[in-house]
């Protein structure tokens, strides 16, 4: 039965997935409340690199103005320890934007569109009534890994985007809308004496990336941008469709793909129409859950499995040498992997 007054939607988690979904629903006339445990603006451990979202996703979510000054990336270079490998052109332009700006802009746009944003609010995940969507991350499980992120200035990049492979570690460097460079990496846990932003060069040196650590030593590090968190290696499949989950709550793709932010936005895009249909009485909540789950499996299953297969080649020294050899011989199927991971 078509409703004159739409049913409300609640979103638990105010990251890019939750905020962009809430913004799109508000613009469709749906009342939305977002519960966010933190506040804005804030720095987050993130590659701050949007690759693979596509113009259609940005347009459908209404994000063009929010991404107006994002830094364009058109080339990438891989490095194995101290050795630069082949540079190549990205099949599609990627965009660099800090989470400090991106999340805050999304939050402001959501509120301006009439959304109800409640910060400092924690909602138990055990409670999943109809109309509630989960967009908060999941706790890491299994082996302990460390995610580190910091912004630096006066750092000249070899190409638009750099990826460095270290001993059980990889690091991405990408330019941002502020003119700074985001340095974000994932490392096997090591007992180090360094603290705060000093952890970044310390972990780089410990993982065999001393040259990159020296480059950071010559640059201007912004201590206020430093953050760290425990991270997961990523998922092989989307979460069980017992409720609607988006973003990392649905599935976290391994960080080396550079596809995490894009996948969060795509997940929001897939969810807009089923939730709009539920809010206006055109489908039941159970039908919306099934529709979102099926769409996520179609869109994300192959890339998650491909990423899980490839990830050891970017983390383990023996396999990294094989990757380096393939790059040097120009045998790495870069474009095939790019599209398989997107």
Tab-separated table of C-alpha atoms in Angstrom:
chain	number	residue	atom	x	y	z
A	1	UNK	CA	0.000	0.000	0.000
A	2	UNK	CA	1.423	3.339	-1.076
A	3	UNK	CA	1.914	5.631	1.926
A	4	UNK	CA	1.274	9.372	1.892
A	5	UNK	CA	3.674	9.836	4.785
A	6	UNK	CA	6.913	7.863	4.357
A	7	UNK	CA	8.257	5.610	7.091
A	8	UNK	CA	11.466	6.792	8.788
A	9	UNK	CA	14.876	5.216	8.187
A	10	UNK	CA	17.611	4.978	10.835
A	11	UNK	CA	21.275	4.561	9.909
A	12	UNK	CA	23.790	3.402	12.512
A	13	UNK	CA	27.184	4.811	11.519
A	14	UNK	CA	27.984	8.151	9.940
A	15	UNK	CA	30.907	7.345	7.662
A	16	UNK	CA	30.843	7.920	3.871
A	17	UNK	CA	28.442	5.007	3.252
A	18	UNK	CA	25.915	5.997	5.916
A	19	UNK	CA	26.063	9.718	5.212
A	20	UNK	CA	25.800	9.404	1.426
A	21	UNK	CA	22.866	6.991	1.791
A	22	UNK	CA	21.154	9.323	4.242
A	23	UNK	CA	21.700	12.311	1.961
A	24	UNK	CA	20.245	10.508	-1.081
A	25	UNK	CA	17.219	9.327	0.906
A	26	UNK	CA	16.540	12.816	2.267
A	27	UNK	CA	16.615	14.210	-1.244
A	28	UNK	CA	14.050	11.539	-2.140
A	29	UNK	CA	11.762	12.781	0.640
A	30	UNK	CA	12.455	10.042	3.198
A	31	UNK	CA	12.874	11.031	6.878
A	32	UNK	CA	16.311	9.835	8.051
A	33	UNK	CA	18.161	9.777	11.368
A	34	UNK	CA	21.874	8.932	11.471
A	35	UNK	CA	23.470	7.810	14.737
A	36	UNK	CA	27.223	8.425	14.822
A	37	UNK	CA	29.427	7.523	17.793
A	38	UNK	CA	32.005	10.207	16.951
A	39	UNK	CA	31.836	13.794	15.731
A	40	UNK	CA	32.922	15.927	12.750
A	41	UNK	CA	35.380	16.878	11.404
A	42	UNK	CA	37.698	13.981	12.188
A	43	UNK	CA	40.702	12.179	10.783
A	44	UNK	CA	40.356	8.474	10.048
A	45	UNK	CA	42.772	5.712	9.007
A	46	UNK	CA	41.918	5.635	5.315
A	47	UNK	CA	43.667	5.756	1.950
A	48	UNK	CA	41.543	8.842	1.148
A	49	UNK	CA	41.573	7.664	-2.447
A	50	UNK	CA	38.340	7.131	-4.406
A	51	UNK	CA	38.973	4.714	-7.258
A	52	UNK	CA	36.266	2.909	-9.182
A	53	UNK	CA	33.138	4.727	-7.990
A	54	UNK	CA	32.364	6.110	-11.450
A	55	UNK	CA	30.583	9.275	-12.492
A	56	UNK	CA	27.177	7.549	-12.373
A	57	UNK	CA	27.529	6.686	-8.672
A	58	UNK	CA	28.675	10.208	-7.827
A	59	UNK	CA	25.754	11.680	-9.797
A	60	UNK	CA	23.103	9.364	-8.307
A	61	UNK	CA	24.260	10.140	-4.783
A	62	UNK	CA	24.520	13.865	-5.533
A	63	UNK	CA	28.173	14.170	-4.522
A	64	UNK	CA	29.622	16.331	-7.302
A	65	UNK	CA	29.723	19.514	-5.213
A	66	UNK	CA	31.164	17.665	-2.212
A	67	UNK	CA	34.005	16.334	-4.387
A	68	UNK	CA	34.460	19.634	-6.227
A	69	UNK	CA	38.124	20.142	-5.287
A	70	UNK	CA	39.226	16.508	-4.929
A	71	UNK	CA	42.738	15.950	-6.246
A	72	UNK	CA	42.780	13.960	-9.537
A	73	UNK	CA	45.082	10.941	-9.814
A	74	UNK	CA	45.874	9.552	-13.253
A	75	UNK	CA	49.113	7.598	-12.724
A	76	UNK	CA	50.460	5.120	-10.177
A	77	UNK	CA	53.856	3.665	-9.314
A	78	UNK	CA	54.659	0.538	-7.291
A	79	UNK	CA	57.784	0.239	-5.159
A	80	UNK	CA	59.319	-2.965	-3.794
A	81	UNK	CA	61.394	-2.023	-0.729
A	82	UNK	CA	63.775	0.677	-2.063
A	83	UNK	CA	63.196	-0.196	-5.738
A	84	UNK	CA	60.664	1.737	-7.846
A	85	UNK	CA	58.848	-0.541	-10.269
A	86	UNK	CA	56.847	0.229	-13.364
A	87	UNK	CA	54.685	3.360	-13.484
A	88	UNK	CA	51.384	3.111	-15.311
A	89	UNK	CA	48.321	5.146	-16.178
A	90	UNK	CA	45.187	4.410	-14.204
A	91	UNK	CA	42.358	3.127	-16.432
A	92	UNK	CA	40.115	5.816	-14.904
A	93	UNK	CA	40.831	8.957	-12.913
A	94	UNK	CA	40.837	8.460	-9.137
A	95	UNK	CA	40.198	11.225	-6.614
A	96	UNK	CA	42.048	12.174	-3.450
A	97	UNK	CA	40.100	13.854	-0.640
A	98	UNK	CA	40.748	13.866	3.097
A	99	UNK	CA	38.215	12.182	5.359
A	100	UNK	CA	38.520	15.321	7.509
A	101	UNK	CA	36.810	17.270	4.712
A	102	UNK	CA	34.772	14.521	3.040
A	103	UNK	CA	32.902	13.296	6.125
A	104	UNK	CA	32.270	16.827	7.405
A	105	UNK	CA	30.912	17.973	4.035
A	106	UNK	CA	28.635	14.956	3.796
A	107	UNK	CA	27.369	15.565	7.331
A	108	UNK	CA	26.670	19.239	6.624
A	109	UNK	CA	24.850	18.404	3.375
A	110	UNK	CA	22.765	15.753	5.150
A	111	UNK	CA	21.680	18.196	7.861
A	112	UNK	CA	21.009	20.920	5.263
A	113	UNK	CA	18.722	18.452	3.459
A	114	UNK	CA	16.664	18.033	6.634
A	115	UNK	CA	18.362	14.942	8.043
A	116	UNK	CA	18.593	14.296	11.775
A	117	UNK	CA	22.251	13.718	12.692
A	118	UNK	CA	22.931	12.552	16.241
A	119	UNK	CA	26.634	12.489	17.107
A	120	UNK	CA	28.066	10.856	20.210
A	121	UNK	CA	25.336	8.226	19.921
A	122	UNK	CA	25.916	4.477	20.197
A	123	UNK	CA	23.192	2.044	19.156
A	124	UNK	CA	23.434	-1.655	20.140
A	125	UNK	CA	23.918	-3.852	17.085
A	126	UNK	CA	21.763	-6.507	18.752
A	127	UNK	CA	18.704	-4.357	18.065
A	128	UNK	CA	17.647	-4.445	14.392
A	129	UNK	CA	14.043	-3.242	14.025
A	130	UNK	CA	12.508	-2.589	10.595
A	131	UNK	CA	13.872	0.594	9.056
A	132	UNK	CA	17.309	0.378	10.701
A	133	UNK	CA	20.432	0.157	8.521
A	134	UNK	CA	23.898	-0.693	9.834
A	135	UNK	CA	26.867	1.205	8.447
A	136	UNK	CA	29.382	0.995	11.285
A	137	UNK	CA	32.592	-1.005	10.926
A	138	UNK	CA	33.213	-4.427	12.428
A	139	UNK	CA	35.831	-5.376	14.985
A	140	UNK	CA	38.955	-6.961	13.470
A	141	UNK	CA	39.327	-10.689	13.999
A	142	UNK	CA	42.216	-13.118	13.681
A	143	UNK	CA	45.799	-11.897	13.346
A	144	UNK	CA	46.499	-8.391	14.651
A	145	UNK	CA	47.413	-5.769	12.027
A	146	UNK	CA	48.037	-2.067	12.510
A	147	UNK	CA	46.645	0.730	10.350
A	148	UNK	CA	48.528	4.064	10.418
A	149	UNK	CA	47.754	7.338	8.670
A	150	UNK	CA	49.295	10.820	8.649
A	151	UNK	CA	49.305	13.861	6.355
A	152	UNK	CA	52.593	15.397	5.226
A	153	UNK	CA	53.583	18.446	3.219
A	154	UNK	CA	56.631	19.188	1.056
A	155	UNK	CA	56.701	15.581	-0.128
A	156	UNK	CA	57.189	15.179	-3.879
A	157	UNK	CA	55.517	12.080	-5.309
A	158	UNK	CA	56.992	9.952	-8.084
A	159	UNK	CA	53.520	9.741	-9.639
A	160	UNK	CA	49.973	10.661	-8.705
A	161	UNK	CA	49.655	7.630	-6.471
A	162	UNK	CA	52.450	5.548	-4.934
A	163	UNK	CA	52.191	2.031	-3.492
A	164	UNK	CA	55.115	0.703	-1.439
A	165	UNK	CA	55.489	-2.994	-0.582
A	166	UNK	CA	57.368	-3.858	2.598
A	167	UNK	CA	57.920	-6.876	4.820
A	168	UNK	CA	54.355	-7.834	5.731
A	169	UNK	CA	53.239	-4.289	5.018
A	170	UNK	CA	52.037	-2.023	2.261
A	171	UNK	CA	51.649	1.756	2.152
A	172	UNK	CA	49.830	4.137	-0.180
A	173	UNK	CA	50.727	7.789	-0.815
A	174	UNK	CA	48.157	10.035	-2.464
A	175	UNK	CA	47.730	13.768	-2.962
A	176	UNK	CA	44.761	15.499	-1.331
A	177	UNK	CA	42.600	18.533	-1.978
A	178	UNK	CA	44.616	20.461	0.648
A	179	UNK	CA	47.910	20.035	-1.198
A	180	UNK	CA	49.126	17.624	1.477
A	181	UNK	CA	49.956	13.960	0.860
A	182	UNK	CA	48.154	11.201	2.737
A	183	UNK	CA	50.468	8.422	3.916
A	184	UNK	CA	48.410	5.419	4.949
A	185	UNK	CA	49.624	1.890	5.538
A	186	UNK	CA	48.836	-1.512	6.927
A	187	UNK	CA	51.521	-3.312	8.937
A	188	UNK	CA	52.008	-6.532	10.833
A	189	UNK	CA	52.173	-5.611	14.508
A	190	UNK	CA	55.668	-4.914	15.860
A	191	UNK	CA	56.747	-3.778	19.349
A	192	UNK	CA	58.258	-0.335	18.650
A	193	UNK	CA	59.316	2.388	21.075
A	194	UNK	CA	58.005	5.264	18.920
A	195	UNK	CA	54.815	7.114	19.804
A	196	UNK	CA	52.276	9.227	17.914
A	197	UNK	CA	53.161	10.350	14.391
A	198	UNK	CA	56.694	8.989	14.893
A	199	UNK	CA	55.181	5.515	14.570
A	200	UNK	CA	54.796	5.997	10.803
A	201	UNK	CA	58.515	6.307	9.889
A	202	UNK	CA	59.353	3.758	12.596
A	203	UNK	CA	57.025	1.149	11.094
A	204	UNK	CA	58.268	1.979	7.594
A	205	UNK	CA	61.884	1.396	8.589
A	206	UNK	CA	61.023	-1.824	10.448
A	207	UNK	CA	59.231	-3.133	7.351
A	208	UNK	CA	62.238	-2.517	5.063
A	209	UNK	CA	61.035	0.797	3.632
A	210	UNK	CA	63.849	2.966	4.993
A	211	UNK	CA	64.040	5.187	1.911
A	212	UNK	CA	60.382	6.154	2.305
A	213	UNK	CA	60.951	6.763	6.022
A	214	UNK	CA	63.784	9.151	5.098
A	215	UNK	CA	61.539	10.967	2.613
A	216	UNK	CA	59.032	11.536	5.409
A	217	UNK	CA	61.836	12.773	7.656
A	218	UNK	CA	62.582	15.520	5.117
A	219	UNK	CA	58.893	16.477	4.824
A	220	UNK	CA	56.586	18.361	7.211
A	221	UNK	CA	54.396	15.897	9.132
A	222	UNK	CA	51.079	17.125	10.533
A	223	UNK	CA	50.841	15.460	13.977
A	224	UNK	CA	47.163	16.420	14.332
A	225	UNK	CA	46.293	14.243	11.337
A	226	UNK	CA	47.920	11.113	12.759
A	227	UNK	CA	45.658	8.228	13.690
A	228	UNK	CA	45.981	4.510	14.196
A	229	UNK	CA	43.620	1.586	14.490
A	230	UNK	CA	43.506	-2.177	14.438
A	231	UNK	CA	42.601	-3.315	10.918
A	232	UNK	CA	41.267	-6.400	9.226
A	233	UNK	CA	42.776	-8.175	6.248
A	234	UNK	CA	39.423	-7.830	4.503
A	235	UNK	CA	36.469	-10.075	3.732
A	236	UNK	CA	35.942	-12.797	1.148
A	237	UNK	CA	32.191	-12.310	0.924
A	238	UNK	CA	29.421	-9.907	1.856
A	239	UNK	CA	27.774	-10.259	5.264
A	240	UNK	CA	24.769	-12.519	5.765
A	241	UNK	CA	21.527	-10.820	4.617
A	242	UNK	CA	19.742	-10.965	7.993
A	243	UNK	CA	19.612	-7.146	8.035
A	244	UNK	CA	20.699	-4.286	5.784
A	245	UNK	CA	24.407	-3.541	6.084
A	246	UNK	CA	26.458	-1.125	3.987
A	247	UNK	CA	30.065	0.043	4.006
A	248	UNK	CA	32.451	-1.994	6.141
A	249	UNK	CA	29.462	-3.494	7.952
A	250	UNK	CA	28.654	-5.251	4.654
A	251	UNK	CA	32.207	-6.145	3.623
A	252	UNK	CA	35.688	-4.645	3.863
A	253	UNK	CA	37.787	-5.064	0.745
A	254	UNK	CA	41.572	-5.372	1.313
A	255	UNK	CA	43.220	-1.963	1.450
A	256	UNK	CA	45.746	-2.602	-1.350
A	257	UNK	CA	42.928	-2.391	-3.916
A	258	UNK	CA	42.293	1.310	-3.254
A	259	UNK	CA	38.613	0.481	-3.668
A	260	UNK	CA	37.323	0.823	-0.095
A	261	UNK	CA	35.791	4.305	-0.344
A	262	UNK	CA	34.344	3.628	-3.784
A	263	UNK	CA	32.782	0.391	-2.543
A	264	UNK	CA	31.217	2.256	0.388
A	265	UNK	CA	29.616	4.728	-2.027
A	266	UNK	CA	28.469	1.960	-4.376
A	267	UNK	CA	26.902	0.125	-1.428
A	268	UNK	CA	24.949	3.250	-0.542
A	269	UNK	CA	23.862	3.641	-4.164
A	270	UNK	CA	22.540	0.057	-4.293
A	271	UNK	CA	20.503	0.624	-1.137
A	272	UNK	CA	18.713	3.870	-1.986
A	273	UNK	CA	15.900	2.460	-4.146
A	274	UNK	CA	14.988	-0.557	-1.933
A	275	UNK	CA	14.806	1.751	1.104
A	276	UNK	CA	12.795	4.363	-0.754
A	277	UNK	CA	10.354	1.634	-1.823
A	278	UNK	CA	10.031	0.455	1.788
A	279	UNK	CA	9.576	3.986	3.141
A	280	UNK	CA	6.702	4.689	0.729
A	281	UNK	CA	4.988	1.340	1.272
A	282	UNK	CA	5.933	-0.213	-2.069
A	283	UNK	CA	7.754	-3.157	-0.477
A	284	UNK	CA	8.066	-4.819	2.913
A	285	UNK	CA	11.160	-4.572	5.085
A	286	UNK	CA	11.952	-8.234	4.416
A	287	UNK	CA	11.714	-7.657	0.663
A	288	UNK	CA	14.074	-4.680	0.973
A	289	UNK	CA	16.613	-6.756	2.926
A	290	UNK	CA	16.550	-9.445	0.225
A	291	UNK	CA	16.824	-6.885	-2.589
A	292	UNK	CA	19.837	-5.140	-1.018
A	293	UNK	CA	21.559	-8.451	-0.193
A	294	UNK	CA	21.121	-9.758	-3.726
A	295	UNK	CA	22.396	-6.505	-5.251
A	296	UNK	CA	25.460	-6.518	-2.987
A	297	UNK	CA	26.318	-10.111	-3.859
A	298	UNK	CA	26.059	-9.385	-7.578
A	299	UNK	CA	28.154	-6.227	-7.319
A	300	UNK	CA	30.812	-7.213	-4.788
A	301	UNK	CA	31.300	-10.997	-4.630
A	302	UNK	CA	33.799	-11.343	-7.471
A	303	UNK	CA	35.972	-8.412	-6.421
A	304	UNK	CA	36.110	-9.610	-2.792
A	305	UNK	CA	37.224	-13.102	-3.804
A	306	UNK	CA	39.777	-11.697	-6.260
A	307	UNK	CA	41.171	-9.318	-3.646
A	308	UNK	CA	41.438	-12.057	-1.023
A	309	UNK	CA	43.372	-14.216	-3.519
A	310	UNK	CA	45.755	-11.397	-4.477
A	311	UNK	CA	46.397	-9.901	-1.039
A	312	UNK	CA	49.224	-12.310	-0.002
A	313	UNK	CA	51.176	-11.167	-3.081
A	314	UNK	CA	51.209	-7.648	-1.601
A	315	UNK	CA	52.082	-8.662	1.956
A	316	UNK	CA	54.437	-11.653	1.949
A	317	UNK	CA	58.091	-11.013	0.942
A	318	UNK	CA	58.452	-14.163	-1.193
A	319	UNK	CA	55.326	-13.372	-3.201
A	320	UNK	CA	56.182	-9.671	-3.380
A	321	UNK	CA	59.347	-10.610	-5.258
A	322	UNK	CA	57.200	-12.357	-7.846
A	323	UNK	CA	55.051	-9.218	-8.192
A	324	UNK	CA	58.215	-7.104	-8.618
A	325	UNK	CA	59.526	-9.443	-11.322
A	326	UNK	CA	56.223	-9.337	-13.213
A	327	UNK	CA	56.192	-5.528	-13.075
A	328	UNK	CA	59.788	-5.274	-14.277
A	329	UNK	CA	59.105	-7.669	-17.150
A	330	UNK	CA	55.893	-5.790	-17.984
A	331	UNK	CA	53.931	-9.013	-17.513
A	332	UNK	CA	51.678	-7.843	-14.682
A	333	UNK	CA	48.065	-7.813	-16.006
A	334	UNK	CA	47.368	-4.424	-14.446
A	335	UNK	CA	44.192	-3.537	-16.315
A	336	UNK	CA	42.679	-6.999	-15.872
A	337	UNK	CA	43.236	-6.853	-12.117
A	338	UNK	CA	42.030	-3.245	-11.943
A	339	UNK	CA	38.647	-4.125	-13.444
A	340	UNK	CA	38.362	-7.424	-11.526
A	341	UNK	CA	38.827	-5.474	-8.286
A	342	UNK	CA	36.144	-2.957	-9.247
